[in-house]
CSV table of C-alpha atoms in Angstrom, one decimal:
chain,number,residue,atom,x,y,z
Z,1,GLY,CA,28.4,45.1,30.4
Z,2,GLN,CA,30.0,46.9,27.6
Z,3,THR,CA,31.0,43.7,25.8
Z,4,GLU,CA,27.4,43.0,24.9
Z,5,LYS,CA,26.9,46.3,23.0
Z,6,TYR,CA,30.4,46.4,21.7
Z,7,PRO,CA,31.3,44.6,18.4
Z,8,VAL,CA,29.3,45.0,15.2
Z,9,GLN,CA,30.1,41.5,14.0
Z,10,ASP,CA,28.5,40.1,17.2
Z,11,THR,CA,25.0,41.2,16.2
Z,12,GLY,CA,25.8,40.1,12.7
Z,13,SER,CA,26.9,36.6,13.4
Z,14,PRO,CA,23.7,35.1,14.9
Z,15,LYS,CA,21.9,36.6,11.9
Z,16,ASP,CA,24.4,34.9,9.7
Z,17,LYS,CA,24.0,31.6,11.3
Z,18,GLU,CA,20.2,32.0,11.2
Z,19,TYR,CA,20.4,32.8,7.6
Z,20,GLN,CA,22.5,29.7,6.9
Z,21,THR,CA,20.2,27.3,8.7
Z,22,GLU,CA,17.2,28.8,6.9
Z,23,LYS,CA,19.0,28.3,3.6
Z,24,VAL,CA,19.8,24.7,4.5
Z,25,THR,CA,16.2,24.0,5.5
Z,26,LEU,CA,15.0,25.5,2.2
Z,27,GLU,CA,17.5,23.4,0.3
Z,28,ILE,CA,16.4,20.3,2.1
Z,29,ALA,CA,12.8,21.1,1.5
Z,30,SER,CA,13.3,21.6,-2.2
Z,31,ILE,CA,15.3,18.4,-2.5
Z,32,ASN,CA,12.5,16.6,-0.8
Z,33,ILE,CA,9.9,18.0,-3.1
Z,34,ARG,CA,12.1,17.3,-6.1
Z,35,SER,CA,12.5,13.7,-5.2
Z,36,LEU,CA,8.7,13.5,-4.8
Z,37,THR,CA,7.9,14.8,-8.2
Z,38,SER,CA,9.8,13.8,-11.3
Z,39,ASN,CA,9.7,17.2,-13.0
Z,40,SER,CA,11.8,19.4,-10.7
Z,41,GLY,CA,10.9,22.4,-12.9
Z,42,LEU,CA,7.3,22.3,-11.8
Z,43,ILE,CA,7.9,23.4,-8.3
Z,44,GLN,CA,10.7,25.8,-8.0
Z,45,GLN,CA,9.6,29.1,-6.5
Z,46,PRO,CA,6.1,29.0,-5.3
Z,47,GLU,CA,6.6,32.6,-4.3
Z,48,ASP,CA,6.6,33.7,-7.9
Z,49,ASP,CA,3.0,32.6,-8.1
Z,50,ASP,CA,0.3,35.1,-8.4
Z,51,ASP,CA,0.0,36.0,-4.8
Z,52,SER,CA,-3.7,36.6,-4.9
Z,53,GLN,CA,-4.4,32.8,-5.1
Z,54,GLY,CA,-2.0,32.0,-2.3
Z,55,SER,CA,1.3,30.5,-3.4
Z,56,THR,CA,1.1,27.3,-1.4
Z,57,GLY,CA,-2.3,26.4,-3.0
Z,58,GLY,CA,-0.7,26.7,-6.4
Z,59,SER,CA,2.3,24.5,-5.6
Z,60,LEU,CA,0.1,21.9,-3.9
Z,61,THR,CA,-2.0,21.3,-6.9
Z,62,VAL,CA,1.1,20.9,-9.0
Z,63,LEU,CA,2.3,18.4,-6.5
Z,64,LYS,CA,-1.0,16.5,-6.6
Z,65,LYS,CA,-1.0,16.6,-10.4
Z,66,SER,CA,2.4,15.1,-10.8
Z,67,TYR,CA,1.7,12.5,-8.1
Z,68,THR,CA,-1.2,11.1,-10.0
Z,69,GLU,CA,0.5,11.3,-13.3
Z,70,ASN,CA,3.5,9.4,-12.0
Z,71,GLY,CA,1.3,7.0,-10.2
Z,72,THR,CA,3.4,7.3,-7.1
Z,73,CYS,CA,0.4,8.1,-4.9
Z,74,SER,CA,-0.4,5.0,-2.9
Z,75,LEU,CA,-4.1,5.2,-3.5
Z,76,CYS,CA,-3.8,5.5,-7.2
Z,77,THR,CA,-4.0,2.9,-9.8
Z,78,SER,CA,-0.6,1.5,-9.1
Z,79,ARG,CA,-1.7,0.2,-5.7
Z,80,GLN,CA,-1.5,-3.6,-5.8
Z,81,PRO,CA,-4.5,-5.3,-4.5
Z,82,ILE,CA,-3.8,-7.1,-1.2
Z,83,ILE,CA,-5.7,-10.0,0.3
Z,84,SER,CA,-7.8,-7.7,2.5
Z,85,ASP,CA,-9.2,-6.2,-0.7
Z,86,LEU,CA,-10.3,-9.7,-1.7
Z,87,LEU,CA,-12.1,-10.0,1.6
Z,88,ASN,CA,-14.4,-7.3,0.6
Z,89,ASP,CA,-15.7,-9.3,-2.4
Z,90,GLU,CA,-18.3,-11.8,-1.2
Z,91,ASP,CA,-18.7,-13.6,-4.5
Z,92,LEU,CA,-15.0,-14.2,-4.9
Z,93,LEU,CA,-14.7,-15.3,-1.3
Z,94,TYR,CA,-17.5,-17.8,-1.7
Z,95,MET,CA,-15.9,-19.2,-4.8
Z,96,MET,CA,-12.5,-19.5,-3.1
Z,97,ARG,CA,-14.0,-21.3,-0.1
Z,98,ILE,CA,-15.8,-23.8,-2.4
Z,99,LYS,CA,-12.5,-24.4,-4.1
Z,100,LEU,CA,-10.1,-24.4,-1.2
Z,101,ASP,CA,-12.1,-25.5,1.9
Z,102,PRO,CA,-12.8,-29.2,1.0
Z,103,SER,CA,-9.9,-31.6,1.5
Z,104,HIS,CA,-9.3,-33.9,-1.5
Z,105,PRO,CA,-6.6,-36.6,-1.2
Z,106,THR,CA,-5.0,-35.4,-4.5
Z,107,VAL,CA,-5.8,-31.7,-4.8
Z,108,LYS,CA,-3.9,-29.1,-2.8
Z,109,ASN,CA,-6.2,-27.0,-0.7
Z,110,TRP,CA,-6.1,-24.2,1.9
Z,111,ARG,CA,-3.9,-26.3,4.2
Z,112,ASN,CA,-1.0,-26.4,1.8
Z,113,PHE,CA,-1.4,-22.6,1.2
Z,114,ALA,CA,-1.4,-21.9,4.9
Z,115,ASN,CA,1.4,-24.3,5.7
Z,116,LYS,CA,3.5,-22.7,3.0
Z,117,TRP,CA,2.9,-19.3,4.6
Z,118,GLY,CA,4.2,-20.5,7.9
Z,119,MET,CA,1.1,-21.7,9.7
Z,120,THR,CA,1.9,-24.5,12.1
Z,121,TYR,CA,0.3,-28.0,12.1
Z,122,ASP,CA,-1.5,-27.2,15.4
Z,123,GLU,CA,-2.9,-24.0,13.9
Z,124,LEU,CA,-4.1,-25.9,10.8
Z,125,CYS,CA,-5.9,-28.4,13.0
Z,126,PHE,CA,-7.4,-25.6,15.1
Z,127,LEU,CA,-8.8,-23.8,12.1
Z,128,GLU,CA,-10.3,-27.0,10.8
Z,129,GLN,CA,-12.3,-27.3,14.1
Z,130,LYS,CA,-13.7,-23.8,13.8
Z,131,GLN,CA,-17.1,-23.1,12.4
Z,132,GLN,CA,-15.6,-20.4,10.2
Z,133,SER,CA,-14.3,-21.4,6.7
Z,134,PRO,CA,-10.6,-22.3,7.1
Z,135,THR,CA,-9.9,-20.6,3.8
Z,136,LEU,CA,-11.4,-17.4,5.1
Z,137,GLU,CA,-9.4,-17.7,8.3
Z,138,PHE,CA,-6.2,-18.3,6.3
Z,139,LEU,CA,-6.9,-15.2,4.2
Z,140,LEU,CA,-7.7,-13.1,7.2
Z,141,ARG,CA,-4.4,-14.0,8.8
Z,142,ASN,CA,-2.5,-13.1,5.7
Z,143,SER,CA,-4.6,-10.1,4.7
Z,144,ASP,CA,-1.6,-7.8,4.3
Z,145,ARG,CA,0.0,-10.0,1.7
Z,146,THR,CA,-0.5,-9.1,-2.0
Z,147,VAL,CA,-3.0,-10.9,-4.2
Z,148,GLU,CA,0.0,-11.6,-6.5
Z,149,GLN,CA,1.6,-13.7,-3.7
Z,150,LEU,CA,-1.6,-15.7,-3.4
Z,151,ILE,CA,-1.6,-16.3,-7.2
Z,152,ASP,CA,2.0,-17.5,-6.8
Z,153,LEU,CA,0.8,-20.1,-4.3
Z,154,CYS,CA,-1.9,-21.2,-6.8
Z,155,LYS,CA,0.8,-21.8,-9.4
Z,156,LEU,CA,3.0,-23.6,-6.9
Z,157,TYR,CA,0.2,-26.0,-6.0
Z,158,GLN,CA,-1.2,-26.3,-9.5
Z,159,ARG,CA,-4.5,-24.7,-8.6
Z,160,ALA,CA,-5.0,-23.1,-12.0
Z,161,ASP,CA,-8.7,-22.8,-11.3
Z,162,VAL,CA,-8.1,-20.5,-8.3
Z,163,GLU,CA,-5.3,-18.7,-10.1
Z,164,LYS,CA,-7.6,-17.9,-13.1
Z,165,MET,CA,-10.3,-16.7,-10.8
Z,166,LEU,CA,-7.9,-14.4,-9.0
Z,167,LEU,CA,-6.4,-13.0,-12.2
Z,168,LYS,CA,-9.8,-12.3,-13.5
Z,169,TRP,CA,-10.7,-10.5,-10.3
Z,170,VAL,CA,-7.5,-8.4,-10.5
Z,171,GLU,CA,-8.3,-7.5,-14.2
Z,172,THR,CA,-12.0,-6.9,-13.9
Z,173,GLU,CA,-13.2,-6.3,-10.4
Z,174,TRP,CA,-10.2,-4.5,-8.9
Z,175,PRO,CA,-10.2,-1.6,-11.3
Z,176,LYS,CA,-13.9,-1.0,-10.7
Z,177,ARG,CA,-13.2,-0.3,-7.1
Z,178,GLY,CA,-12.0,3.2,-7.8
Z,179,HIS,CA,-8.4,2.0,-7.7
Z,180,GLY,CA,-8.8,0.6,-4.3
Z,181,ALA,CA,-10.3,3.7,-2.7
Z,182,TYR,CA,-12.5,2.4,0.0
Z,183,GLN,CA,-16.0,2.7,-1.5
Z,184,ASN,CA,-17.6,-0.1,0.4
Z,185,ASN,CA,-21.3,0.0,-0.1
Z,186,PHE,CA,-22.5,-0.9,3.3
C-alpha cells in the first residue's frame, strides 16, 4: 500500500489532533484548578517550579494552602456540625434526653420534633415502646441534618432551653473537636 506512506500531512494530522486534545485537557485541568482556588495566579505552571523538589509536590501544597485559607475544604472550620456530631457528646445527649424525652401536656417534646421532620404516628408510638430513649432514636434517624436545623425546631416549638444548650455546644464544644476532625477518644 503506497497510500499509507504517501502524504506528509497524513502523518502530521493525527499528531495535530493529539496536540489539540492534549491542549484541551490541559485547559480543562487548569480551569478546574482555578475554580478550586480563588487565586488563579498561584497555580499557573507547576513546570516552572524548581524541578529538584518535584513540580507536583509544590503545586499541591499551594493547593492545600489556599484550600484552608478559603475554608472551602470540607473538614475545615467551615464544616457545619451535623446531628451525628452531637451524638458523640454524651453529656449533651444526656441533657437533651432529660429535656425532650418526658411528655408534658403543655411542653413540646421529641414527638413534635420528630413529627415535624416527617415521622409517622405509628413510628412515634413504636419509638415510645422501645427501651432506647426516643429522643436519641429521633436524633439517630436524622443524624445527617444540621444542628442548625435542630435549633430551628427548638425555636419553632419554643424550647429555648434546648436551643440555648445547642447554641452553647456549637460555640464551645464544637470548635474543640479539631473542626470536626474525628478525634473520638475511645
